PDB file of N, CA and C in Angstrom:
ATOM      1  N   MET A   1      24.811   7.665 -15.856  1.00 84.00           N
ATOM      2  CA  MET A   1      23.964   7.161 -16.923  1.00 84.00           C
ATOM      3  C   MET A   1      23.353   5.815 -16.570  1.00 84.00           C
ATOM      4  N   ASN A   2      24.072   5.065 -15.736  1.00 92.00           N
ATOM      5  CA  ASN A   2      23.538   3.766 -15.332  1.00 92.00           C
ATOM      6  C   ASN A   2      22.328   3.912 -14.419  1.00 92.00           C
ATOM      7  N   ILE A   3      22.261   5.053 -13.711  1.00 94.00           N
ATOM      8  CA  ILE A   3      21.122   5.256 -12.812  1.00 94.00           C
ATOM      9  C   ILE A   3      19.820   5.386 -13.586  1.00 94.00           C
ATOM     10  N   LEU A   4      19.890   5.905 -14.813  1.00 95.00           N
ATOM     11  CA  LEU A   4      18.675   6.014 -15.641  1.00 95.00           C
ATOM     12  C   LEU A   4      18.124   4.642 -16.008  1.00 95.00           C
ATOM     13  N   ALA A   5      18.992   3.675 -16.134  1.00 94.00           N
ATOM     14  CA  ALA A   5      18.544   2.314 -16.454  1.00 94.00           C
ATOM     15  C   ALA A   5      17.748   1.725 -15.298  1.00 94.00           C
ATOM     16  N   ILE A   6      17.955   2.245 -14.098  1.00 96.00           N
ATOM     17  CA  ILE A   6      17.203   1.776 -12.935  1.00 96.00           C
ATOM     18  C   ILE A   6      15.968   2.638 -12.703  1.00 96.00           C
ATOM     19  N   LEU A   7      16.146   3.960 -12.810  1.00 97.00           N
ATOM     20  CA  LEU A   7      15.060   4.862 -12.471  1.00 97.00           C
ATOM     21  C   LEU A   7      13.912   4.854 -13.470  1.00 97.00           C
ATOM     22  N   ILE A   8      14.178   4.685 -14.723  1.00 97.00           N
ATOM     23  CA  ILE A   8      13.097   4.680 -15.721  1.00 97.00           C
ATOM     24  C   ILE A   8      12.169   3.482 -15.531  1.00 97.00           C
ATOM     25  N   PRO A   9      12.672   2.261 -15.361  1.00 97.00           N
ATOM     26  CA  PRO A   9      11.733   1.156 -15.086  1.00 97.00           C
ATOM     27  C   PRO A   9      11.004   1.313 -13.759  1.00 97.00           C
ATOM     28  N   VAL A  10      11.664   1.872 -12.749  1.00 98.00           N
ATOM     29  CA  VAL A  10      10.996   2.092 -11.468  1.00 98.00           C
ATOM     30  C   VAL A  10       9.878   3.108 -11.635  1.00 98.00           C
ATOM     31  N   ALA A  11      10.125   4.178 -12.383  1.00 98.00           N
ATOM     32  CA  ALA A  11       9.094   5.186 -12.617  1.00 98.00           C
ATOM     33  C   ALA A  11       7.930   4.604 -13.408  1.00 98.00           C
ATOM     34  N   LEU A  12       8.217   3.798 -14.396  1.00 98.00           N
ATOM     35  CA  LEU A  12       7.146   3.163 -15.170  1.00 98.00           C
ATOM     36  C   LEU A  12       6.351   2.192 -14.306  1.00 98.00           C
ATOM     37  N   LEU A  13       7.023   1.475 -13.430  1.00 98.00           N
ATOM     38  CA  LEU A  13       6.331   0.545 -12.532  1.00 98.00           C
ATOM     39  C   LEU A  13       5.420   1.300 -11.572  1.00 98.00           C
ATOM     40  N   LEU A  14       5.901   2.401 -10.987  1.00 98.00           N
ATOM     41  CA  LEU A  14       5.079   3.179 -10.072  1.00 98.00           C
ATOM     42  C   LEU A  14       3.895   3.808 -10.805  1.00 98.00           C
ATOM     43  N   GLY A  15       4.086   4.240 -12.030  1.00 98.00           N
ATOM     44  CA  GLY A  15       2.976   4.766 -12.818  1.00 98.00           C
ATOM     45  C   GLY A  15       1.940   3.701 -13.116  1.00 98.00           C
ATOM     46  N   ALA A  16       2.399   2.499 -13.419  1.00 98.00           N
ATOM     47  CA  ALA A  16       1.472   1.398 -13.688  1.00 98.00           C
ATOM     48  C   ALA A  16       0.694   1.025 -12.436  1.00 98.00           C
ATOM     49  N   VAL A  17       1.341   1.049 -11.284  1.00 98.00           N
ATOM     50  CA  VAL A  17       0.641   0.757 -10.021  1.00 98.00           C
ATOM     51  C   VAL A  17      -0.409   1.829  -9.743  1.00 98.00           C
ATOM     52  N   GLY A  18      -0.072   3.086  -9.969  1.00 98.00           N
ATOM     53  CA  GLY A  18      -1.038   4.163  -9.782  1.00 98.00           C
ATOM     54  C   GLY A  18      -2.206   4.056 -10.724  1.00 98.00           C
ATOM     55  N   LEU A  19      -1.948   3.726 -11.973  1.00 98.00           N
ATOM     56  CA  LEU A  19      -3.018   3.557 -12.947  1.00 98.00           C
ATOM     57  C   LEU A  19      -3.906   2.367 -12.581  1.00 98.00           C
ATOM     58  N   ALA A  20      -3.307   1.282 -12.122  1.00 98.00           N
ATOM     59  CA  ALA A  20      -4.099   0.118 -11.709  1.00 98.00           C
ATOM     60  C   ALA A  20      -4.965   0.454 -10.504  1.00 98.00           C
ATOM     61  N   ALA A  21      -4.441   1.227  -9.558  1.00 97.00           N
ATOM     62  CA  ALA A  21      -5.234   1.631  -8.393  1.00 97.00           C
ATOM     63  C   ALA A  21      -6.377   2.542  -8.805  1.00 97.00           C
ATOM     64  N   PHE A  22      -6.145   3.424  -9.759  1.00 96.00           N
ATOM     65  CA  PHE A  22      -7.201   4.312 -10.241  1.00 96.00           C
ATOM     66  C   PHE A  22      -8.294   3.526 -10.949  1.00 96.00           C
ATOM     67  N   ILE A  23      -7.922   2.587 -11.787  1.00 97.00           N
ATOM     68  CA  ILE A  23      -8.911   1.764 -12.489  1.00 97.00           C
ATOM     69  C   ILE A  23      -9.695   0.908 -11.496  1.00 97.00           C
ATOM     70  N   TRP A  24      -9.011   0.376 -10.482  1.00 97.00           N
ATOM     71  CA  TRP A  24      -9.698  -0.394  -9.446  1.00 97.00           C
ATOM     72  C   TRP A  24     -10.709   0.466  -8.707  1.00 97.00           C
ATOM     73  N   SER A  25     -10.336   1.696  -8.387  1.00 95.00           N
ATOM     74  CA  SER A  25     -11.258   2.557  -7.648  1.00 95.00           C
ATOM     75  C   SER A  25     -12.474   2.925  -8.486  1.00 95.00           C
ATOM     76  N   ILE A  26     -12.311   3.084  -9.782  1.00 94.00           N
ATOM     77  CA  ILE A  26     -13.458   3.382 -10.642  1.00 94.00           C
ATOM     78  C   ILE A  26     -14.374   2.167 -10.738  1.00 94.00           C
ATOM     79  N   ARG A  27     -13.799   0.994 -10.880  1.00 95.00           N
ATOM     80  CA  ARG A  27     -14.625  -0.217 -11.019  1.00 95.00           C
ATOM     81  C   ARG A  27     -15.369  -0.580  -9.751  1.00 95.00           C
ATOM     82  N   THR A  28     -14.838  -0.208  -8.576  1.00 95.00           N
ATOM     83  CA  THR A  28     -15.511  -0.540  -7.326  1.00 95.00           C
ATOM     84  C   THR A  28     -16.487   0.536  -6.890  1.00 95.00           C
ATOM     85  N   GLY A  29     -16.632   1.605  -7.673  1.00 90.00           N
ATOM     86  CA  GLY A  29     -17.635   2.612  -7.387  1.00 90.00           C
ATOM     87  C   GLY A  29     -17.216   3.686  -6.404  1.00 90.00           C
ATOM     88  N   GLN A  30     -15.947   3.951  -6.280  1.00 87.00           N
ATOM     89  CA  GLN A  30     -15.473   4.958  -5.340  1.00 87.00           C
ATOM     90  C   GLN A  30     -15.886   6.365  -5.743  1.00 87.00           C
ATOM     91  N   TYR A  31     -16.141   6.608  -7.016  1.00 88.00           N
ATOM     92  CA  TYR A  31     -16.469   7.946  -7.496  1.00 88.00           C
ATOM     93  C   TYR A  31     -17.928   8.067  -7.923  1.00 88.00           C
ATOM     94  N   ASP A  32     -18.770   7.112  -7.542  1.00 88.00           N
ATOM     95  CA  ASP A  32     -20.165   7.153  -7.971  1.00 88.00           C
ATOM     96  C   ASP A  32     -20.957   8.241  -7.257  1.00 88.00           C
ATOM     97  N   ASP A  33     -20.759   8.401  -5.960  1.00 86.00           N
ATOM     98  CA  ASP A  33     -21.544   9.362  -5.183  1.00 86.00           C
ATOM     99  C   ASP A  33     -20.585  10.288  -4.430  1.00 86.00           C
ATOM    100  N   LEU A  34     -20.185  11.366  -5.052  1.00 85.00           N
ATOM    101  CA  LEU A  34     -19.216  12.265  -4.429  1.00 85.00           C
ATOM    102  C   LEU A  34     -19.875  13.197  -3.420  1.00 85.00           C
ATOM    103  N   ASP A  35     -21.132  13.564  -3.621  1.00 87.00           N
ATOM    104  CA  ASP A  35     -21.793  14.515  -2.737  1.00 87.00           C
ATOM    105  C   ASP A  35     -22.519  13.831  -1.587  1.00 87.00           C
ATOM    106  N   GLY A  36     -22.828  12.585  -1.701  1.00 86.00           N
ATOM    107  CA  GLY A  36     -23.606  11.890  -0.685  1.00 86.00           C
ATOM    108  C   GLY A  36     -22.916  11.825   0.668  1.00 86.00           C
ATOM    109  N   ALA A  37     -21.651  11.522   0.700  1.00 80.00           N
ATOM    110  CA  ALA A  37     -20.935  11.437   1.969  1.00 80.00           C
ATOM    111  C   ALA A  37     -20.840  12.796   2.643  1.00 80.00           C
ATOM    112  N   ALA A  38     -20.667  13.840   1.864  1.00 84.00           N
ATOM    113  CA  ALA A  38     -20.579  15.185   2.436  1.00 84.00           C
ATOM    114  C   ALA A  38     -21.918  15.608   3.027  1.00 84.00           C
ATOM    115  N   ARG A  39     -23.016  15.169   2.446  1.00 87.00           N
ATOM    116  CA  ARG A  39     -24.340  15.528   2.974  1.00 87.00           C
ATOM    117  C   ARG A  39     -24.745  14.653   4.143  1.00 87.00           C
ATOM    118  N   ARG A  40     -24.362  13.373   4.120  1.00 85.00           N
ATOM    119  CA  ARG A  40     -24.753  12.455   5.192  1.00 85.00           C
ATOM    120  C   ARG A  40     -24.110  12.818   6.524  1.00 85.00           C
ATOM    121  N   ILE A  41     -22.955  13.470   6.499  1.00 84.00           N
ATOM    122  CA  ILE A  41     -22.300  13.827   7.750  1.00 84.00           C
ATOM    123  C   ILE A  41     -23.051  14.948   8.466  1.00 84.00           C
ATOM    124  N   LEU A  42     -23.872  15.706   7.743  1.00 86.00           N
ATOM    125  CA  LEU A  42     -24.604  16.819   8.337  1.00 86.00           C
ATOM    126  C   LEU A  42     -25.978  16.409   8.852  1.00 86.00           C
ATOM    127  N   ILE A  43     -26.441  15.222   8.498  1.00 83.00           N
ATOM    128  CA  ILE A  43     -27.779  14.777   8.886  1.00 83.00           C
ATOM    129  C   ILE A  43     -27.679  13.913  10.136  1.00 83.00           C
ATOM    130  N   ASP A  44     -28.480  14.252  11.165  1.00 77.00           N
ATOM    131  CA  ASP A  44     -28.521  13.430  12.373  1.00 77.00           C
ATOM    132  C   ASP A  44     -29.353  12.197  12.115  1.00 77.00           C
ATOM    133  N   ASP A  45     -28.875  11.047  12.567  1.00 74.00           N
ATOM    134  CA  ASP A  45     -29.614   9.804  12.390  1.00 74.00           C
ATOM    135  C   ASP A  45     -30.723   9.663  13.429  1.00 74.00           C
ATOM    136  N   ASP A  46     -30.449  10.048  14.675  1.00 73.00           N
ATOM    137  CA  ASP A  46     -31.418   9.915  15.753  1.00 73.00           C
ATOM    138  C   ASP A  46     -32.136  11.246  15.958  1.00 73.00           C
ATOM    139  N   PRO A  47     -33.475  11.228  15.993  1.00 68.00           N
ATOM    140  CA  PRO A  47     -34.187  12.479  16.261  1.00 68.00           C
ATOM    141  C   PRO A  47     -33.999  12.886  17.722  1.00 68.00           C
ATOM    142  N   VAL A  48     -33.884  14.168  17.946  1.00 66.00           N
ATOM    143  CA  VAL A  48     -33.660  14.686  19.296  1.00 66.00           C
ATOM    144  C   VAL A  48     -35.006  14.917  19.962  1.00 66.00           C
ATOM    145  N   ASP A  49     -35.184  14.388  21.184  1.00 69.00           N
ATOM    146  CA  ASP A  49     -36.412  14.564  21.942  1.00 69.00           C
ATOM    147  C   ASP A  49     -36.342  15.896  22.686  1.00 69.00           C
ATOM    148  N   ARG A  50     -37.114  16.891  22.247  1.00 69.00           N
ATOM    149  CA  ARG A  50     -37.056  18.238  22.821  1.00 69.00           C
ATOM    150  C   ARG A  50     -38.095  18.436  23.925  1.00 69.00           C
ATOM    151  N   SER A  51     -38.935  17.433  24.207  1.00 70.00           N
ATOM    152  CA  SER A  51     -39.963  17.597  25.231  1.00 70.00           C
ATOM    153  C   SER A  51     -39.379  17.541  26.645  1.00 70.00           C
ATOM    154  N   SER A  52     -38.154  17.010  26.841  1.00 59.00           N
ATOM    155  CA  SER A  52     -37.564  16.900  28.169  1.00 59.00           C
ATOM    156  C   SER A  52     -36.933  18.205  28.644  1.00 59.00           C
ATOM    157  N   ASP A  53     -36.894  19.240  27.800  1.00 56.00           N
ATOM    158  CA  ASP A  53     -36.287  20.523  28.211  1.00 56.00           C
ATOM    159  C   ASP A  53     -37.122  21.289  29.177  1.00 56.00           C
TER     160      ASP A  53
END
């Protein structure tokens, strides 16, 4: 029973840390553009010169 006195505050602390990290990520714009990164990886930045073939 004494272990519950330790584990409950630890669980609440870890939940609070997770909630703070989630709020921080929303405020810094981590979820603003979810599709942009997935599309940018497919686009080449440098055009390929095909005249040398």
